[in-house]
JSON list of C-alpha atoms in Angstrom, two decimals:
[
{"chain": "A", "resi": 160, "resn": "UNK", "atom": "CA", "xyz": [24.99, -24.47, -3.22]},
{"chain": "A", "resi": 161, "resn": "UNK", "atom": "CA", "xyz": [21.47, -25.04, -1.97]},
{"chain": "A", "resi": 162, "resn": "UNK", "atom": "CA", "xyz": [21.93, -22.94, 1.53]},
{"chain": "A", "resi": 163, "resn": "UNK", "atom": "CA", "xyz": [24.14, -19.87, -0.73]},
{"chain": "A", "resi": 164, "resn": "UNK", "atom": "CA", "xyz": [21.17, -19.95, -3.18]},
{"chain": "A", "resi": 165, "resn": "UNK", "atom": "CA", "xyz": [18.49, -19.96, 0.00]},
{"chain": "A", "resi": 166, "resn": "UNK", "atom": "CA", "xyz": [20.52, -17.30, 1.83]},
{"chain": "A", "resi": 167, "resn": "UNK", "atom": "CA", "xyz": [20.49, -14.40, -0.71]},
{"chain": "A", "resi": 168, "resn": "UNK", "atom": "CA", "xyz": [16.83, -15.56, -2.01]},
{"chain": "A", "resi": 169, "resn": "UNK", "atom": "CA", "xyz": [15.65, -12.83, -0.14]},
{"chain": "A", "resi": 170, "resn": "UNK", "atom": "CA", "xyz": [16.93, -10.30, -3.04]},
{"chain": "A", "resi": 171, "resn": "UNK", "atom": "CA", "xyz": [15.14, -12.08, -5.69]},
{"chain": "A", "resi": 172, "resn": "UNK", "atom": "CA", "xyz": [11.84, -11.51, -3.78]},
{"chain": "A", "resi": 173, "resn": "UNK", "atom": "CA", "xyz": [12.75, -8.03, -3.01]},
{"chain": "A", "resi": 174, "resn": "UNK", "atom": "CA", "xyz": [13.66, -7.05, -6.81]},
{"chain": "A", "resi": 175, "resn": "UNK", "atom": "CA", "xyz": [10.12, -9.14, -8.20]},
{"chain": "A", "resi": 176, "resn": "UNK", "atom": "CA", "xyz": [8.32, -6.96, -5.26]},
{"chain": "A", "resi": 177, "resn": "UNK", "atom": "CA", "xyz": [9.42, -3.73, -6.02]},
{"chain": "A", "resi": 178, "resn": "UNK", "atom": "CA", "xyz": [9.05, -4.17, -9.76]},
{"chain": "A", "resi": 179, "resn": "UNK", "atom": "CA", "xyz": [5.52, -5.11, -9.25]},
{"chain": "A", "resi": 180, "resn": "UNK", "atom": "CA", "xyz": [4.99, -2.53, -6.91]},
{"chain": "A", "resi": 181, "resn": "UNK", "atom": "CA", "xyz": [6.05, 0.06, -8.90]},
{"chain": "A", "resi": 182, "resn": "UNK", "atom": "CA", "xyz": [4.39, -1.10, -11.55]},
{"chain": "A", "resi": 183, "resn": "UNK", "atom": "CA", "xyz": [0.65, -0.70, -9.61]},
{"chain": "A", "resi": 184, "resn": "UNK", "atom": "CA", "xyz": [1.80, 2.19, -8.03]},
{"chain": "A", "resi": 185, "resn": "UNK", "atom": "CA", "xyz": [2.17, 3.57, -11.83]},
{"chain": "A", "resi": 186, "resn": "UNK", "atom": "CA", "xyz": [-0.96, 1.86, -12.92]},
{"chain": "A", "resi": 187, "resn": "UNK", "atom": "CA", "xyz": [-3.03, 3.41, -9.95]},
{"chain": "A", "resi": 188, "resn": "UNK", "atom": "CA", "xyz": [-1.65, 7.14, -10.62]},
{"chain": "A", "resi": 189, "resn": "UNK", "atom": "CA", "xyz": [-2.41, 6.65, -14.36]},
{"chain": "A", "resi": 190, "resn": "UNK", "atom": "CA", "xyz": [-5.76, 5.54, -14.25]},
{"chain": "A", "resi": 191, "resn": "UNK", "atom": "CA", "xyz": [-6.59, 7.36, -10.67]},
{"chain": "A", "resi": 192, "resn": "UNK", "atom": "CA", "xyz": [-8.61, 4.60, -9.47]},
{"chain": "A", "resi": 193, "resn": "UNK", "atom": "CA", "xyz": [-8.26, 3.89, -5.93]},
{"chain": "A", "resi": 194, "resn": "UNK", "atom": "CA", "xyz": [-9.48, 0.19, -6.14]},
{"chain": "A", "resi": 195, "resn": "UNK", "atom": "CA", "xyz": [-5.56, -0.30, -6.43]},
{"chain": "A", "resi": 196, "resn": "UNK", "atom": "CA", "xyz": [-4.84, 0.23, -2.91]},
{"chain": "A", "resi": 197, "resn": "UNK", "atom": "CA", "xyz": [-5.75, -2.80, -2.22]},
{"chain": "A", "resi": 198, "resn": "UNK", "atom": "CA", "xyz": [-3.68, -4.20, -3.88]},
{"chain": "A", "resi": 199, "resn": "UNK", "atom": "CA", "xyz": [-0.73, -2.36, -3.53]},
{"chain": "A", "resi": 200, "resn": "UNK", "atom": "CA", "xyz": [-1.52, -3.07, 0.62]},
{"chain": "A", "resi": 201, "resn": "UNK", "atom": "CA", "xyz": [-1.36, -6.86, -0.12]},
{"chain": "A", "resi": 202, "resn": "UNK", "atom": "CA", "xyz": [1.19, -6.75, -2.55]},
{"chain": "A", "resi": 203, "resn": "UNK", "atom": "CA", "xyz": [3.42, -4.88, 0.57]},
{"chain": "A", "resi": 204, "resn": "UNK", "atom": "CA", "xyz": [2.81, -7.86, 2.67]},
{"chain": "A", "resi": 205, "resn": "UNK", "atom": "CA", "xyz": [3.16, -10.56, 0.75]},
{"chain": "A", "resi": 206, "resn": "UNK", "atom": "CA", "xyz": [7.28, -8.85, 0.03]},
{"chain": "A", "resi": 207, "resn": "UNK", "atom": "CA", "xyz": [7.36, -8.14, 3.39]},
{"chain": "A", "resi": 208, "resn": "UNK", "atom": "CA", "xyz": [6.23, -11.60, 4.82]},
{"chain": "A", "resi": 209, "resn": "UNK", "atom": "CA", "xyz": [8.52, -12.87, 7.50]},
{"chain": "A", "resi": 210, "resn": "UNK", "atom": "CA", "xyz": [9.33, -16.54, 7.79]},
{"chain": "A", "resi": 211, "resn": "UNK", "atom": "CA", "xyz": [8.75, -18.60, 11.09]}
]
């Protein structure tokens, strides 16, 4: 069960990381304050981290 539940982990992360991305991405057009790029450029990488 262990290696099933590691291999589609990968969907879990992308699902959190697209919620939360969305959810700056509405944030930052709401308030128009840029200081969310930032975060929305960190957020991106962090989802899109590869494991070595």
């Amino acid at each position: 069960m262990n290696e099933a539940y590691r291999r589609w982990a990968w969907v879990a992360v992308l699902v959190v990381g697209l919620v939360l991305y969305l959810a700056v991405l509405r944030t930052m057009v709401d308030t128009r304050n840029p200081n969310f790029v930032p975060t929305t450029i960190l957020l991106g990488a962090t989802v899109c981290r590869r494991r070595s």
